[in-house]
mmCIF file of C-alpha atoms in Angstrom:
data_model
loop_
_atom_site.group_PDB
_atom_site.id
_atom_site.type_symbol
_atom_site.label_atom_id
_atom_site.label_comp_id
_atom_site.label_asym_id
_atom_site.label_seq_id
_atom_site.Cartn_x
_atom_site.Cartn_y
_atom_site.Cartn_z
ATOM 1 C CA TRP A 194 -36.884 51.077 7.550
ATOM 2 C CA SER A 195 -37.050 49.651 4.053
ATOM 3 C CA GLY A 196 -33.471 48.365 3.948
ATOM 4 C CA LYS A 197 -32.801 50.415 0.809
ATOM 5 C CA LYS A 198 -29.484 52.230 0.871
ATOM 6 C CA MET A 199 -29.907 55.959 0.322
ATOM 7 C CA LYS A 200 -27.727 58.786 -0.898
ATOM 8 C CA ILE A 201 -28.397 61.730 1.389
ATOM 9 C CA GLY A 202 -27.002 65.184 0.679
ATOM 10 C CA TYR A 203 -26.136 67.859 3.202
ATOM 11 C CA ALA A 204 -25.544 71.511 2.312
ATOM 12 C CA ARG A 205 -24.816 74.496 4.545
ATOM 13 C CA VAL A 206 -24.269 78.220 4.187
ATOM 14 C CA SER A 207 -23.535 80.612 7.032
ATOM 15 C CA SER A 208 -25.994 83.350 6.095
ATOM 16 C CA LYS A 209 -29.104 83.965 4.005
ATOM 17 C CA THR A 210 -27.084 86.192 1.675
ATOM 18 C CA GLN A 211 -24.985 83.217 0.541
ATOM 19 C CA ASN A 212 -26.150 81.085 -2.402
ATOM 20 C CA ILE A 213 -26.876 77.420 -1.677
ATOM 21 C CA GLU A 214 -27.699 76.495 -5.287
ATOM 22 C CA ARG A 215 -24.187 75.425 -6.328
ATOM 23 C CA GLN A 216 -24.073 72.879 -3.498
ATOM 24 C CA THR A 217 -27.600 71.540 -4.013
ATOM 25 C CA LYS A 218 -27.120 71.245 -7.790
ATOM 26 C CA GLU A 219 -23.948 69.202 -7.280
ATOM 27 C CA LEU A 220 -25.677 66.987 -4.689
ATOM 28 C CA GLU A 221 -28.586 66.373 -7.082
ATOM 29 C CA GLU A 222 -26.145 65.582 -9.918
ATOM 30 C CA ASN A 223 -24.498 63.009 -7.633
ATOM 31 C CA GLY A 224 -27.768 61.163 -7.106
ATOM 32 C CA CYS A 225 -28.835 62.409 -3.676
ATOM 33 C CA GLU A 226 -32.417 61.336 -3.025
ATOM 34 C CA GLU A 227 -32.834 63.695 -0.078
ATOM 35 C CA ILE A 228 -30.971 66.938 0.589
ATOM 36 C CA TYR A 229 -30.884 68.658 3.952
ATOM 37 C CA ILE A 230 -29.967 72.347 4.082
ATOM 38 C CA ASP A 231 -28.966 74.563 6.986
ATOM 39 C CA VAL A 232 -28.358 78.296 7.084
ATOM 40 C CA ALA A 233 -26.119 78.334 10.136
ATOM 41 C CA SER A 234 -22.574 78.722 11.366
ATOM 42 C CA GLY A 235 -20.230 75.774 10.979
ATOM 43 C CA LYS A 236 -18.792 76.277 14.462
ATOM 44 C CA ASP A 237 -20.791 73.344 15.847
ATOM 45 C CA PHE A 238 -23.341 70.745 14.762
ATOM 46 C CA ASN A 239 -26.361 72.109 16.630
ATOM 47 C CA ARG A 240 -28.105 72.762 13.326
ATOM 48 C CA PRO A 241 -31.764 71.733 12.954
ATOM 49 C CA ASN A 242 -31.603 70.054 9.549
ATOM 50 C CA TYR A 243 -28.224 68.434 10.245
ATOM 51 C CA ILE A 244 -29.720 66.814 13.354
ATOM 52 C CA VAL A 245 -32.724 65.535 11.352
ATOM 53 C CA MET A 246 -30.460 64.288 8.546
ATOM 54 C CA LYS A 247 -28.160 62.468 10.968
ATOM 55 C CA SER A 248 -31.128 60.801 12.677
ATOM 56 C CA LYS A 249 -32.194 59.358 9.301
ATOM 57 C CA LEU A 250 -28.790 57.917 8.346
ATOM 58 C CA ARG A 251 -28.725 54.113 8.401
ATOM 59 C CA LYS A 252 -26.167 51.388 7.784
ATOM 60 C CA GLY A 253 -25.075 51.465 4.158
ATOM 61 C CA ASP A 254 -26.421 54.971 3.449
ATOM 62 C CA GLU A 255 -24.076 57.513 1.894
ATOM 63 C CA LEU A 256 -23.845 61.056 3.195
ATOM 64 C CA VAL A 257 -22.717 63.347 0.367
ATOM 65 C CA ILE A 258 -21.215 66.771 1.070
ATOM 66 C CA HIS A 259 -19.886 69.282 -1.454
ATOM 67 C CA ASP A 260 -16.934 70.425 0.681
ATOM 68 C CA LEU A 261 -15.622 69.639 4.170
ATOM 69 C CA SER A 262 -16.085 73.293 5.190
ATOM 70 C CA ARG A 263 -19.826 72.888 4.473
ATOM 71 C CA PHE A 264 -19.872 69.987 6.943
ATOM 72 C CA GLY A 265 -18.268 72.015 9.719
ATOM 73 C CA ARG A 266 -15.580 74.466 10.753
ATOM 74 C CA ASN A 267 -14.455 73.063 14.101
ATOM 75 C CA LYS A 268 -11.761 70.352 13.931
ATOM 76 C CA ASP A 269 -12.743 68.437 17.063
ATOM 77 C CA GLU A 270 -16.451 68.559 16.230
ATOM 78 C CA ILE A 271 -15.841 67.459 12.618
ATOM 79 C CA ILE A 272 -13.824 64.466 13.771
ATOM 80 C CA LYS A 273 -16.454 63.537 16.406
ATOM 81 C CA GLU A 274 -19.326 63.754 13.895
ATOM 82 C CA TRP A 275 -17.324 61.842 11.283
ATOM 83 C CA LYS A 276 -16.721 59.041 13.807
ATOM 84 C CA ASP A 277 -20.410 59.004 14.808
ATOM 85 C CA ILE A 278 -21.441 58.558 11.179
ATOM 86 C CA MET A 279 -18.830 55.866 10.589
ATOM 87 C CA ASP A 280 -20.066 54.077 13.740
ATOM 88 C CA LEU A 281 -23.515 53.973 12.105
ATOM 89 C CA LYS A 282 -21.791 52.057 9.256
ATOM 90 C CA ALA A 283 -22.819 54.803 6.828
ATOM 91 C CA GLU A 284 -20.426 56.107 4.180
ATOM 92 C CA ILE A 285 -19.302 59.715 3.750
ATOM 93 C CA ASN A 286 -18.398 61.247 0.416
ATOM 94 C CA VAL A 287 -16.851 64.736 0.303
ATOM 95 C CA LEU A 288 -17.188 65.529 -3.389
ATOM 96 C CA ASN A 289 -14.293 67.944 -3.798
ATOM 97 C CA MET A 290 -11.909 65.678 -1.816
ATOM 98 C CA PRO A 291 -12.083 62.158 -3.268
ATOM 99 C CA VAL A 292 -9.654 60.880 -0.615
ATOM 100 C CA LEU A 293 -12.486 61.531 1.883
ATOM 101 C CA ASN A 294 -14.876 59.143 0.120
ATOM 102 C CA THR A 295 -15.048 56.374 2.726
ATOM 103 C CA ALA A 296 -16.857 53.969 0.361
ATOM 104 C CA GLN A 297 -13.690 53.529 -1.685
ATOM 105 C CA TYR A 298 -11.894 52.093 1.354
ATOM 106 C CA LYS A 299 -14.477 49.691 2.749
ATOM 107 C CA ASP A 300 -12.812 46.647 1.156
ATOM 108 C CA ILE A 301 -9.290 47.660 2.232
ATOM 109 C CA LYS A 302 -8.760 46.804 5.876
ATOM 110 C CA GLY A 303 -6.806 49.342 7.918
ATOM 111 C CA ILE A 304 -4.963 51.345 5.249
ATOM 112 C CA GLY A 305 -8.004 53.107 3.812
ATOM 113 C CA LYS A 306 -9.236 54.051 7.262
ATOM 114 C CA LEU A 307 -5.770 55.317 8.199
ATOM 115 C CA ILE A 308 -5.486 57.453 5.048
ATOM 116 C CA SER A 309 -8.989 58.844 5.576
ATOM 117 C CA GLU A 310 -8.366 59.646 9.261
ATOM 118 C CA ILE A 311 -5.028 61.373 8.602
ATOM 119 C CA PHE A 312 -6.441 63.428 5.741
ATOM 120 C CA LEU A 313 -9.599 64.252 7.725
ATOM 121 C CA SER A 314 -7.500 65.460 10.660
ATOM 122 C CA VAL A 315 -5.392 67.735 8.449
ATOM 123 C CA MET A 316 -8.336 69.065 6.435
ATOM 124 C CA SER A 317 -10.571 69.662 9.467
ATOM 125 C CA TRP A 318 -7.727 71.642 11.048
ATOM 126 C CA THR A 319 -7.474 73.633 7.796
ATOM 127 C CA VAL A 320 -11.191 74.557 7.708
ATOM 128 C CA GLU A 321 -11.084 75.526 11.395
ATOM 129 C CA GLU A 322 -8.077 77.785 10.735
ATOM 130 C CA GLU A 323 -9.918 79.330 7.785
ATOM 131 C CA ARG A 324 -12.865 80.097 10.089
ATOM 132 C CA ASN A 325 -10.463 81.718 12.577
ATOM 133 C CA ARG A 326 -8.913 83.838 9.794
ATOM 134 C CA ILE A 327 -12.369 84.946 8.647
ATOM 135 C CA ARG A 328 -13.284 85.985 12.204
ATOM 136 C CA GLU A 329 -9.992 87.869 12.632
ATOM 137 C CA ALA A 330 -10.448 89.685 9.308
ATOM 138 C CA GLN A 331 -14.019 90.566 10.254
ATOM 139 C CA GLN A 332 -12.859 91.957 13.618
ATOM 140 C CA GLU A 333 -10.090 93.962 11.922
ATOM 141 C CA GLY A 334 -12.660 95.380 9.492
ATOM 142 C CA ILE A 335 -14.933 96.377 12.373
ATOM 143 C CA GLU A 336 -12.050 98.109 14.174
ATOM 144 C CA ILE A 337 -11.144 100.088 11.027
ATOM 145 C CA ALA A 338 -14.799 101.046 10.498
ATOM 146 C CA LYS A 339 -15.036 102.199 14.142
ATOM 147 C CA VAL A 340 -11.983 104.437 13.736
ATOM 148 C CA LYS A 341 -13.568 105.956 10.624
ATOM 149 C CA GLY A 342 -16.865 106.404 12.488
ATOM 150 C CA LYS A 343 -18.697 104.085 10.099
ATOM 151 C CA PHE A 344 -19.412 101.256 12.535
ATOM 152 C CA LYS A 345 -21.912 101.975 15.240
ATOM 153 C CA GLY A 346 -22.848 98.433 16.212
ATOM 154 C CA ARG A 347 -26.427 97.334 16.668
ATOM 155 C CA PRO A 348 -28.994 100.000 17.565
ATOM 156 C CA VAL A 349 -29.874 100.170 21.253
ATOM 157 C CA LYS A 350 -33.050 98.152 21.702
ATOM 158 C CA TYR A 351 -34.008 98.906 25.306
ATOM 159 C CA HIS A 352 -34.142 102.583 26.273
ATOM 160 C CA GLU A 353 -36.531 104.986 27.997
ATOM 161 C CA HIS A 354 -37.820 106.401 24.690
ATOM 162 C CA ALA A 355 -38.365 103.033 22.957
ATOM 163 C CA LYS A 356 -41.502 103.074 20.800
ATOM 164 C CA ASN A 357 -42.161 99.399 21.478
ATOM 165 C CA ALA A 358 -44.007 99.101 24.813
ATOM 166 C CA GLN A 359 -42.426 95.755 25.685
ATOM 167 C CA GLU A 360 -38.885 97.086 25.077
ATOM 168 C CA ARG A 361 -39.671 100.156 27.224
ATOM 169 C CA LEU A 362 -41.074 97.884 29.950
ATOM 170 C CA ILE A 363 -37.933 95.736 29.920
ATOM 171 C CA TYR A 364 -35.765 98.874 30.103
ATOM 172 C CA ASN A 365 -37.752 100.168 33.102
ATOM 173 C CA GLU A 366 -37.435 96.797 34.858
ATOM 174 C CA ILE A 367 -33.660 96.741 34.275
ATOM 175 C CA VAL A 368 -33.330 100.270 35.691
ATOM 176 C CA ARG A 369 -35.480 99.321 38.704
ATOM 177 C CA MET A 370 -33.332 96.235 39.366
ATOM 178 C CA LEU A 371 -30.094 98.233 39.035
ATOM 179 C CA ASN A 372 -31.404 100.894 41.418
ATOM 180 C CA ASN A 373 -32.274 98.148 43.922
ATOM 181 C CA LYS A 374 -28.800 96.637 43.371
ATOM 182 C CA GLU A 375 -30.390 93.368 42.178
#
């Protein structure tokens, strides 16, 4: 470790159809020397590039995130990860929420940490609720599509007429096991 403090950016989108460029551009403009990107759900922190990024954070480094919802979407997990990073003595800067820039509080004992923790708790609850609303709206949309006959779900992969030999083999094994009450 060189002892040099680094600005490390983290960006996340949930799917490949979403555009990551707005986040990465803002991270670059804010001086991030390295940017880690995940295409994954924000429900937890089991994301490959997040794990690598976190393993590289050192005392004095600054983790820069465009928006708290890009960090995560689960209140308890956000708070746990935030604490882990603070325990490393690294700073966190959420660009669109200046109150969540921990570097601005490092010289103010107690009060800055209190403000940051209260705001983090409220905002992490908000992003989790937004995730829940998105899931509910998605489920409602699926139910409406089913009623209209437009939603069929995923195609059946394992069936007796599957063209793929491995899928047919798996189907036959499942049928054999069911017939043997296994």
